[in-house]
Structure formats: C-alpha cells, structure tokens
mmCIF file of C-alpha atoms and ligand atoms in Angstrom:
data_model
loop_
_atom_site.group_PDB
_atom_site.id
_atom_site.type_symbol
_atom_site.label_atom_id
_atom_site.label_comp_id
_atom_site.label_asym_id
_atom_site.label_seq_id
_atom_site.Cartn_x
_atom_site.Cartn_y
_atom_site.Cartn_z
ATOM 1 C CA MET A 194 153.924 256.936 38.849
ATOM 2 C CA LYS A 195 150.959 258.259 40.383
ATOM 3 C CA ILE A 196 150.723 259.766 43.994
ATOM 4 C CA LEU A 197 147.712 260.099 45.955
ATOM 5 C CA VAL A 198 147.112 262.731 48.554
ATOM 6 C CA ALA A 199 143.799 261.017 50.406
ATOM 7 C CA THR A 200 142.801 263.602 52.859
ATOM 8 C CA GLU A 201 139.015 263.318 54.440
ATOM 9 C CA LYS A 202 140.177 266.482 56.491
ATOM 10 C CA PRO A 203 142.042 268.538 53.700
ATOM 11 C CA PHE A 204 145.564 270.452 54.250
ATOM 12 C CA ALA A 205 145.420 273.913 53.521
ATOM 13 C CA PRO A 206 145.016 274.786 49.864
ATOM 14 C CA VAL A 207 148.657 276.573 50.017
ATOM 15 C CA ALA A 208 150.046 273.188 51.410
ATOM 16 C CA VAL A 209 148.226 271.221 48.532
ATOM 17 C CA GLU A 210 149.590 273.209 46.097
ATOM 18 C CA GLY A 211 153.041 272.776 47.616
ATOM 19 C CA ILE A 212 152.660 269.128 47.388
ATOM 20 C CA ARG A 213 151.194 269.025 43.891
ATOM 21 C CA GLU A 214 154.603 271.099 42.787
ATOM 22 C CA ILE A 215 156.972 268.562 44.540
ATOM 23 C CA ILE A 216 155.236 265.377 43.234
ATOM 24 C CA GLN A 217 154.735 266.920 39.518
ATOM 25 C CA GLY A 218 158.226 268.488 39.552
ATOM 26 C CA ALA A 219 159.543 265.039 40.480
ATOM 27 C CA GLY A 220 157.669 263.931 36.970
ATOM 28 C CA PHE A 221 155.101 262.060 38.922
ATOM 29 C CA GLY A 222 151.264 262.255 38.609
ATOM 30 C CA PHE A 223 149.304 263.933 40.973
ATOM 31 C CA GLU A 224 145.741 262.938 42.374
ATOM 32 C CA LEU A 225 143.818 264.349 45.050
ATOM 33 C CA LEU A 226 140.784 262.954 47.176
ATOM 34 C CA GLU A 227 139.808 265.281 49.885
ATOM 35 C CA LYS A 228 136.729 265.310 52.045
ATOM 36 C CA TYR A 229 135.704 261.936 51.138
ATOM 37 C CA THR A 230 132.597 260.316 53.058
ATOM 38 C CA ASP A 231 133.148 256.378 52.293
ATOM 39 C CA LYS A 232 135.691 253.892 52.115
ATOM 40 C CA ASN A 233 134.942 252.895 48.622
ATOM 41 C CA SER A 234 136.153 256.129 47.392
ATOM 42 C CA LEU A 235 139.226 255.823 48.858
ATOM 43 C CA ILE A 236 139.746 252.055 47.810
ATOM 44 C CA GLU A 237 138.612 253.296 44.147
ATOM 45 C CA VAL A 238 141.368 255.852 43.624
ATOM 46 C CA VAL A 239 144.295 253.999 46.021
ATOM 47 C CA SER A 240 144.067 250.964 43.734
ATOM 48 C CA GLN A 241 145.556 253.046 41.177
ATOM 49 C CA ALA A 242 148.090 254.758 43.128
ATOM 50 C CA ASP A 243 151.949 253.881 43.539
ATOM 51 C CA GLY A 244 152.437 256.290 46.547
ATOM 52 C CA VAL A 245 149.685 257.861 49.050
ATOM 53 C CA ILE A 246 149.952 260.999 51.516
ATOM 54 C CA ILE A 247 147.564 260.622 54.243
ATOM 55 C CA ARG A 248 146.521 262.387 57.557
ATOM 56 C CA SER A 249 144.061 260.345 60.039
ATOM 57 C CA ASP A 250 142.819 258.461 56.978
ATOM 58 C CA ILE A 251 142.227 254.692 57.989
ATOM 59 C CA ILE A 252 144.459 252.581 55.835
ATOM 60 C CA ASP A 253 143.412 248.924 57.237
ATOM 61 C CA ARG A 254 143.705 245.612 55.458
ATOM 62 C CA GLN A 255 140.892 246.008 53.045
ATOM 63 C CA VAL A 256 142.275 249.287 51.476
ATOM 64 C CA ILE A 257 145.758 247.804 51.691
ATOM 65 C CA GLU A 258 144.245 244.696 49.869
ATOM 66 C CA ALA A 259 142.770 246.992 47.147
ATOM 67 C CA ALA A 260 145.780 248.970 46.460
ATOM 68 C CA GLY A 261 147.417 246.698 43.940
ATOM 69 C CA LYS A 262 150.250 248.970 42.704
ATOM 70 C CA LEU A 263 150.880 250.547 46.334
ATOM 71 C CA LYS A 264 154.637 251.024 47.501
ATOM 72 C CA ILE A 265 154.405 253.724 50.248
ATOM 73 C CA VAL A 266 151.913 255.240 52.715
ATOM 74 C CA VAL A 267 153.223 258.476 54.025
ATOM 75 C CA ARG A 268 151.293 259.869 57.198
ATOM 76 C CA ALA A 269 151.785 263.641 57.039
ATOM 77 C CA GLY A 270 151.674 263.867 60.972
ATOM 78 C CA ALA A 271 152.830 261.832 63.956
ATOM 79 C CA GLY A 272 150.675 259.153 64.851
ATOM 80 C CA TYR A 273 150.185 256.062 62.476
ATOM 81 C CA ASP A 274 147.847 254.059 64.406
ATOM 82 C CA ASN A 275 145.498 254.647 61.432
ATOM 83 C CA VAL A 276 147.636 252.392 59.483
ATOM 84 C CA ASP A 277 147.768 248.629 59.489
ATOM 85 C CA LEU A 278 151.121 248.157 59.770
ATOM 86 C CA GLU A 279 150.834 244.492 59.691
ATOM 87 C CA ALA A 280 149.035 244.318 56.661
ATOM 88 C CA ALA A 281 151.220 247.029 54.918
ATOM 89 C CA SER A 282 154.457 244.829 55.954
ATOM 90 C CA GLU A 283 152.815 241.666 54.244
ATOM 91 C CA LYS A 284 152.580 243.632 50.951
ATOM 92 C CA GLY A 285 155.982 244.914 51.163
ATOM 93 C CA ILE A 286 154.288 248.538 51.405
ATOM 94 C CA CYS A 287 156.712 250.959 52.993
ATOM 95 C CA VAL A 288 155.009 253.266 55.804
ATOM 96 C CA MET A 289 156.233 256.371 56.964
ATOM 97 C CA ASN A 290 155.450 259.508 59.165
ATOM 98 C CA THR A 291 156.809 262.860 59.260
ATOM 99 C CA PRO A 292 157.732 263.226 63.099
ATOM 100 C CA GLY A 293 157.904 266.842 64.536
ATOM 101 C CA GLN A 294 156.589 268.473 61.465
ATOM 102 C CA ASN A 295 153.142 269.582 63.049
ATOM 103 C CA ALA A 296 154.333 269.432 66.758
ATOM 104 C CA ASN A 297 154.153 273.276 67.358
ATOM 105 C CA ALA A 298 150.782 273.398 66.204
ATOM 106 C CA VAL A 299 149.487 270.850 68.457
ATOM 107 C CA ALA A 300 151.478 272.265 71.195
ATOM 108 C CA GLU A 301 150.095 275.636 70.539
ATOM 109 C CA LEU A 302 146.428 274.193 70.995
ATOM 110 C CA ALA A 303 147.251 272.322 74.041
ATOM 111 C CA MET A 304 148.644 275.653 75.799
ATOM 112 C CA GLY A 305 145.231 277.305 74.400
ATOM 113 C CA MET A 306 143.289 274.454 76.103
ATOM 114 C CA MET A 307 144.928 275.110 79.340
ATOM 115 C CA VAL A 308 144.025 278.707 79.162
ATOM 116 C CA TYR A 309 140.563 277.885 78.401
ATOM 117 C CA ALA A 310 140.083 275.580 81.004
ATOM 118 C CA VAL A 311 141.189 277.657 83.688
ATOM 119 C CA ARG A 312 139.790 280.870 82.567
ATOM 120 C CA ASN A 313 136.364 278.971 83.158
ATOM 121 C CA MET A 314 135.781 278.557 79.243
ATOM 122 C CA PHE A 315 135.674 282.434 78.831
ATOM 123 C CA ASN A 316 132.071 282.374 80.519
ATOM 124 C CA GLY A 317 132.790 285.714 82.256
ATOM 125 C CA THR A 318 133.465 284.290 85.853
ATOM 126 C CA SER A 319 136.925 284.869 87.692
ATOM 127 C CA GLY A 320 139.287 282.173 86.849
ATOM 128 C CA THR A 321 143.082 281.684 87.502
ATOM 129 C CA GLU A 322 146.210 281.868 85.935
ATOM 130 C CA LEU A 323 148.759 279.259 84.471
ATOM 131 C CA LYS A 324 151.856 281.312 85.992
ATOM 132 C CA GLY A 325 153.259 279.052 89.168
ATOM 133 C CA LYS A 326 151.034 275.925 88.293
ATOM 134 C CA ALA A 327 152.240 272.438 88.044
ATOM 135 C CA LEU A 328 152.104 271.118 84.537
ATOM 136 C CA GLY A 329 152.754 267.455 84.063
ATOM 137 C CA ILE A 330 153.811 266.721 80.460
ATOM 138 C CA HIS A 331 153.028 262.943 79.625
ATOM 139 C CA ALA A 332 155.673 261.564 77.052
ATOM 140 C CA TYR A 333 158.415 264.230 76.204
ATOM 141 C CA GLY A 334 158.162 263.423 72.229
ATOM 142 C CA ASN A 335 158.105 266.411 69.839
ATOM 143 C CA VAL A 336 154.874 267.677 70.863
ATOM 144 C CA GLY A 337 155.779 267.533 74.883
ATOM 145 C CA ARG A 338 158.947 269.091 74.195
ATOM 146 C CA ASN A 339 157.064 272.100 72.275
ATOM 147 C CA VAL A 340 154.607 272.343 75.322
ATOM 148 C CA ALA A 341 157.454 272.749 77.601
ATOM 149 C CA ARG A 342 159.047 275.477 75.687
ATOM 150 C CA ILE A 343 155.829 277.616 75.524
ATOM 151 C CA ALA A 344 154.848 276.683 79.003
ATOM 152 C CA LYS A 345 158.002 278.014 80.207
ATOM 153 C CA GLY A 346 157.125 281.479 78.813
ATOM 154 C CA PHE A 347 153.992 281.110 80.871
ATOM 155 C CA GLY A 348 155.964 280.598 84.238
ATOM 156 C CA MET A 349 154.671 277.261 84.983
ATOM 157 C CA GLU A 350 156.213 274.660 86.884
ATOM 158 C CA ILE A 351 157.266 272.135 84.326
ATOM 159 C CA TYR A 352 157.451 268.076 85.210
ATOM 160 C CA ALA A 353 157.300 265.420 82.723
ATOM 161 C CA TYR A 354 157.494 261.566 82.674
ATOM 162 C CA ASP A 355 158.690 259.603 79.884
ATOM 163 C CA PRO A 356 160.193 256.322 80.256
ATOM 164 C CA TYR A 357 161.282 256.136 76.511
ATOM 165 C CA CYS A 358 162.948 259.536 76.745
ATOM 166 C CA LYS A 359 166.589 259.939 78.285
ATOM 167 C CA PRO A 360 166.168 261.974 81.619
ATOM 168 C CA GLU A 361 169.129 264.233 80.520
ATOM 169 C CA VAL A 362 166.951 265.333 77.419
ATOM 170 C CA ILE A 363 164.192 266.545 79.658
ATOM 171 C CA GLU A 364 166.399 268.149 82.177
ATOM 172 C CA ARG A 365 168.388 270.041 79.465
ATOM 173 C CA ASP A 366 165.245 271.899 78.742
ATOM 174 C CA GLY A 367 164.879 272.909 82.544
ATOM 175 C CA VAL A 368 162.032 270.302 83.020
ATOM 176 C CA LYS A 369 161.838 268.145 86.246
ATOM 177 C CA VAL A 370 161.961 264.554 85.627
ATOM 178 C CA LEU A 371 159.603 262.228 87.285
ATOM 179 C CA THR A 372 160.322 258.618 86.943
ATOM 180 C CA SER A 373 156.948 257.204 88.261
ATOM 181 C CA VAL A 374 153.786 257.883 86.084
ATOM 182 C CA GLU A 375 151.755 258.147 89.823
ATOM 183 C CA ASP A 376 154.114 260.878 90.800
ATOM 184 C CA LEU A 377 153.112 262.979 87.932
ATOM 185 C CA TYR A 378 149.449 262.903 88.311
ATOM 186 C CA LYS A 379 149.926 263.510 91.894
ATOM 187 C CA LYS A 380 152.508 266.592 91.585
ATOM 188 C CA CYS A 381 150.719 268.329 88.641
ATOM 189 C CA GLN A 382 147.385 270.278 88.797
ATOM 190 C CA ILE A 383 147.217 270.249 84.817
ATOM 191 C CA VAL A 384 148.248 267.215 82.962
ATOM 192 C CA SER A 385 148.631 267.342 79.117
ATOM 193 C CA LEU A 386 148.739 264.087 77.255
ATOM 194 C CA HIS A 387 151.309 263.289 74.349
ATOM 195 C CA ILE A 388 151.590 259.124 74.363
ATOM 196 C CA PRO A 389 150.755 257.830 71.291
ATOM 197 C CA ALA A 390 147.889 255.315 70.991
ATOM 198 C CA THR A 391 149.464 251.708 71.152
ATOM 199 C CA GLU A 392 148.259 248.247 72.941
ATOM 200 C CA GLU A 393 150.304 249.751 76.306
ATOM 201 C CA THR A 394 148.627 253.055 76.314
ATOM 202 C CA SER A 395 145.223 251.907 75.608
ATOM 203 C CA LYS A 396 142.677 252.964 78.066
ATOM 204 C CA SER A 397 145.586 253.723 80.457
ATOM 205 C CA ILE A 398 144.514 257.070 81.723
ATOM 206 C CA ASN A 399 141.979 255.931 84.278
ATOM 207 C CA ALA A 400 140.684 257.138 87.508
ATOM 208 C CA ASP A 401 143.203 255.635 89.569
ATOM 209 C CA LEU A 402 145.934 258.154 87.934
ATOM 210 C CA LEU A 403 143.421 260.880 87.473
ATOM 211 C CA GLY A 404 142.019 260.787 91.148
ATOM 212 C CA ARG A 405 145.938 261.455 92.438
ATOM 213 C CA MET A 406 145.647 264.921 90.725
ATOM 214 C CA PRO A 407 145.303 267.844 93.188
ATOM 215 C CA LYS A 408 142.128 270.118 93.429
ATOM 216 C CA ASN A 409 141.197 271.761 90.451
ATOM 217 C CA ALA A 410 142.940 269.505 88.201
ATOM 218 C CA VAL A 411 142.679 269.916 84.408
ATOM 219 C CA LEU A 412 143.221 267.153 82.004
ATOM 220 C CA VAL A 413 144.020 268.010 78.397
ATOM 221 C CA ASN A 414 144.143 265.713 75.636
ATOM 222 C CA THR A 415 145.548 266.495 72.407
ATOM 223 C CA ALA A 416 146.715 262.787 71.620
ATOM 224 C CA ARG A 417 144.244 260.211 71.163
ATOM 225 C CA LYS A 418 141.152 259.135 72.579
ATOM 226 C CA GLU A 419 141.889 255.755 72.754
ATOM 227 C CA VAL A 420 144.293 256.203 75.655
ATOM 228 C CA ILE A 421 141.604 257.359 77.520
ATOM 229 C CA ASP A 422 139.335 255.053 79.838
ATOM 230 C CA GLU A 423 136.245 257.007 79.276
ATOM 231 C CA THR A 424 133.936 255.152 81.561
ATOM 232 C CA SER A 425 136.381 255.392 84.581
ATOM 233 C CA LEU A 426 137.021 259.202 83.548
ATOM 234 C CA MET A 427 133.211 259.619 83.492
ATOM 235 C CA MET A 428 133.010 258.136 86.961
ATOM 236 C CA LEU A 429 135.895 260.229 88.293
ATOM 237 C CA MET A 430 134.356 263.459 87.119
ATOM 238 C CA GLU A 431 130.968 262.372 88.643
ATOM 239 C CA ASN A 432 132.876 262.520 92.035
ATOM 240 C CA ARG A 433 135.084 265.254 91.526
ATOM 241 C CA ILE A 434 133.408 268.373 90.367
ATOM 242 C CA ASP A 435 136.576 270.399 90.354
ATOM 243 C CA PHE A 436 137.960 268.258 87.537
ATOM 244 C CA LYS A 437 137.992 269.390 84.133
ATOM 245 C CA TYR A 438 138.941 267.644 80.863
ATOM 246 C CA ILE A 439 139.563 269.429 77.727
ATOM 247 C CA THR A 440 140.036 267.293 74.617
ATOM 248 C CA ASP A 441 140.734 267.745 71.045
ATOM 249 C CA ILE A 442 139.828 264.193 70.402
ATOM 250 C CA MET A 443 136.037 263.808 70.838
ATOM 251 C CA PRO A 444 135.444 260.778 73.028
ATOM 252 C CA ALA A 445 132.901 257.984 72.084
ATOM 253 C CA ALA A 446 130.756 259.354 74.691
ATOM 254 C CA ASP A 447 130.876 262.874 73.871
ATOM 255 C CA ALA A 448 127.038 263.717 74.508
ATOM 256 C CA LYS A 449 127.077 262.182 77.730
ATOM 257 C CA PHE A 450 130.157 264.090 78.781
ATOM 258 C CA ALA A 451 128.686 267.245 77.642
ATOM 259 C CA GLU A 452 125.201 266.784 79.245
ATOM 260 C CA LYS A 453 126.820 265.599 82.445
ATOM 261 C CA PHE A 454 129.801 268.289 83.032
ATOM 262 C CA ALA A 455 128.787 271.228 81.281
ATOM 263 C CA GLY A 456 131.391 273.840 82.295
ATOM 264 C CA ARG A 457 134.037 271.402 82.779
ATOM 265 C CA TYR A 458 134.054 269.405 79.603
ATOM 266 C CA TYR A 459 135.108 270.687 75.892
ATOM 267 C CA SER A 460 135.609 268.856 72.923
ATOM 268 C CA THR A 461 136.656 270.249 69.559
ATOM 269 C CA PRO A 462 134.189 269.106 67.009
ATOM 270 C CA LYS A 463 137.163 267.749 64.839
ATOM 271 C CA LYS A 464 140.433 267.171 65.690
ATOM 272 C CA MET A 465 142.280 270.384 64.793
ATOM 273 C CA GLY A 466 145.837 270.093 67.032
ATOM 274 C CA ALA A 467 147.319 270.123 63.565
ATOM 275 C CA GLN A 468 145.015 272.148 61.714
ATOM 276 C CA THR A 469 146.927 275.253 60.661
ATOM 277 C CA ALA A 470 148.516 276.408 57.528
ATOM 278 C CA GLU A 471 151.777 276.176 58.789
ATOM 279 C CA ALA A 472 151.683 272.546 60.384
ATOM 280 C CA ASN A 473 150.049 271.375 56.785
ATOM 281 C CA ILE A 474 152.738 272.989 55.056
ATOM 282 C CA ASN A 475 155.422 271.495 57.088
ATOM 283 C CA ALA A 476 153.702 267.829 57.160
ATOM 284 C CA GLY A 477 152.487 267.911 53.719
ATOM 285 C CA ILE A 478 156.038 269.211 52.288
ATOM 286 C CA ALA A 479 157.852 266.527 54.180
ATOM 287 C CA ALA A 480 155.705 263.644 52.926
ATOM 288 C CA ALA A 481 155.843 264.525 49.452
ATOM 289 C CA LYS A 482 159.714 264.956 49.390
ATOM 290 C CA GLN A 483 159.731 261.649 51.478
ATOM 291 C CA ILE A 484 157.693 259.948 48.728
ATOM 292 C CA VAL A 485 160.280 261.429 46.001
ATOM 293 C CA ASP A 486 163.150 260.408 47.860
ATOM 294 C CA PHE A 487 161.946 256.948 48.220
ATOM 295 C CA PHE A 488 160.895 256.478 44.470
ATOM 296 C CA LYS A 489 164.197 258.115 43.287
ATOM 297 C CA GLU A 490 166.829 257.062 46.013
ATOM 298 C CA GLY A 491 165.235 254.406 47.665
ATOM 299 C CA ASN A 492 165.446 256.598 50.993
ATOM 300 C CA GLN A 493 163.478 254.844 53.819
ATOM 301 C CA THR A 494 164.474 257.358 56.857
ATOM 302 C CA PHE A 495 160.995 257.719 58.797
ATOM 303 C CA ARG A 496 159.999 254.105 58.086
ATOM 304 C CA VAL A 497 157.795 252.804 60.644
ATOM 305 C CA ASN A 498 156.825 249.400 59.929
ATOM 306 C CA PRO A 499 159.155 246.237 59.928
HETATM 307 C C1 3PG B 130 149.211 263.558 64.292
HETATM 308 O O1 3PG B 130 149.385 262.542 64.721
HETATM 309 O O2 3PG B 130 150.204 264.037 63.803
HETATM 310 C C2 3PG B 130 148.159 264.748 64.921
HETATM 311 O O3 3PG B 130 147.086 263.758 65.606
HETATM 312 C C3 3PG B 130 147.284 265.143 63.624
HETATM 313 O O4 3PG B 130 146.546 264.512 62.800
HETATM 314 P P1 3PG B 130 145.949 265.245 61.946
HETATM 315 O O5 3PG B 130 146.512 265.291 60.516
HETATM 316 O O6 3PG B 130 144.612 264.057 61.573
HETATM 317 O O7 3PG B 130 145.278 266.380 61.832
#
C-alpha cells in the first residue's frame, strides 16, 4: 500500500515528518512529491499510489484517469474545489477534506489583513482602528467562526450572513445575524469572505453588492479568487477611491489591480492563509489518520463526494 503526499506548496517539515510517522507506523509505504512544476510529475507518481494527500493541488479528470490504483484523495484543508469529484466518483475514489483543521490560521491572516488595510498598509500615515467598526462575515463556517472569535477581542461590531447556518449558532457567539446578503454589505465597512468556490458563488461578489458598502470600505478575501467578479470589482474601485481590496488569492488581473490601485490593493504572492506550522500539522496529521482509518476500518467520515 503506497500513500503519496503531493504538495506543490509544501507543508512545514515538522508536519511532513508527522504524516510520515503515521503512514509508516500503519505499515504503509510513504512517498513525497513537493514543489513540482508540471502536471506530468504528479501523474507519474499518482499512478503508483493507493492514497494521496494534497493541498490546493489540482486533481482533475486527467490525473484521476492516470491513477490506476487510487482509492482515496484527502485534501488536507477545507476547500475541495481543486478536485474533480465527478471523475473521482466515477472511478469509485473516495474524496475527503479535513474541515476546521486550518481555520484558525486563515482567520488570523484575515484579521492581519484588516489591520494592514486600516493602517494604510503600514506606510507611515495616520490610519484608523478596528475597534467599533462593523465587520461583516460572509459565511459562518469554521473560518468565519474563528474570525468572529478574534474580532470580538478587537472590539468590533460583528455581523454574519450565512443561509446554510442556523441563526442560533451565529447568535450563540454574540454575532448579529443578517438574513439578506445585501444588508451585510450595506451595514459593514469591513467584509471578510469565507464562502466556498461553487457554481452558486462563482463571480457572486460584484459591484452591485460591494457598491453598497459604507465609506472607507475594506474587502478581505481569504476564500477563493473565483468568487470575485474581477471586472466588476475593478470598475467599482475606479469609481470608489475609498475602497480597499486585500486578498490572499491573487486575482487573474493582479498586475492591473496593482498598477491602478496602489495603496489600496494588496495580494499575497502565494496563498498563505493556511501556511503555518500549526495548520500544516493539524491538517496533515488529520489527513494521514483519515487515510489509515479508511484503509484499516473503512471509515469514510469527511467524505465529500457521492
Ligand atoms: C483551504 O481550503 O483549506 C485553504 O484554502 C488552504 O489551502 P492550502 O492548503 O493550499 O494552503
């Protein structure tokens, strides 16, 4: 039995060692493919693997078709939009994620990005504080909840919109529930995105929504670039010189955004929300244990494909 860890963006070494110990401790073979630059290298090793642990690595139909022995893919993280679930299901491959394991890391980065925005990107000019500001959490999943917990410490007024989350779950955290997405954007000077990339959310964050935000609006995106309607956001930022966009997922039009909106646009060069030793250990170890339990006990908890 061979388990492959295929991570174009590597885990912290301490997490890799933890994964290796669990896999080898269970009597399975362990293989590591890090920082690969072309799909063919992934295809080559995946063809020999029974199970694979990935991060944002693309597991599309071509990769799945080349993976003759593969029984399970575990995405060490939350979003599994990088895996072709239909192709996996057709081949009887189980796909799992590790929900919640890297949520604190992403939430801490979102808060850091808010501070960075309201302090004018640390350029030495006088900024503002987060205390007392209205924060809108768009989707109240694991990351959204952690953002709420930390934002409370900053003394922010916190609102959330999530039609898939019971209002009492949100209220229990002392967060105000809004039942319309428009109201969230109308009410909140700062909005933090935590929606997954799906057909429903694709390009759903557009000028119609963002244009409702109050003066000195800040949009923080630690979710996915696909949820943003980039053309529409760019048009809005041209008209609203008070609007800032801070993202952990580089837009396709990054160079244009950087050129047009210097001082109110920032993107990390590579997605780094989950890039902490702690998150890597949490998600990586959970993934390794899920693979072992899958093969040894048939446990399919956290399966995401039909
Ligand atoms: C996730 O969906 O878990 C985050 O976007 C983290 O992705 P990464 O593992 O590629 O950093």
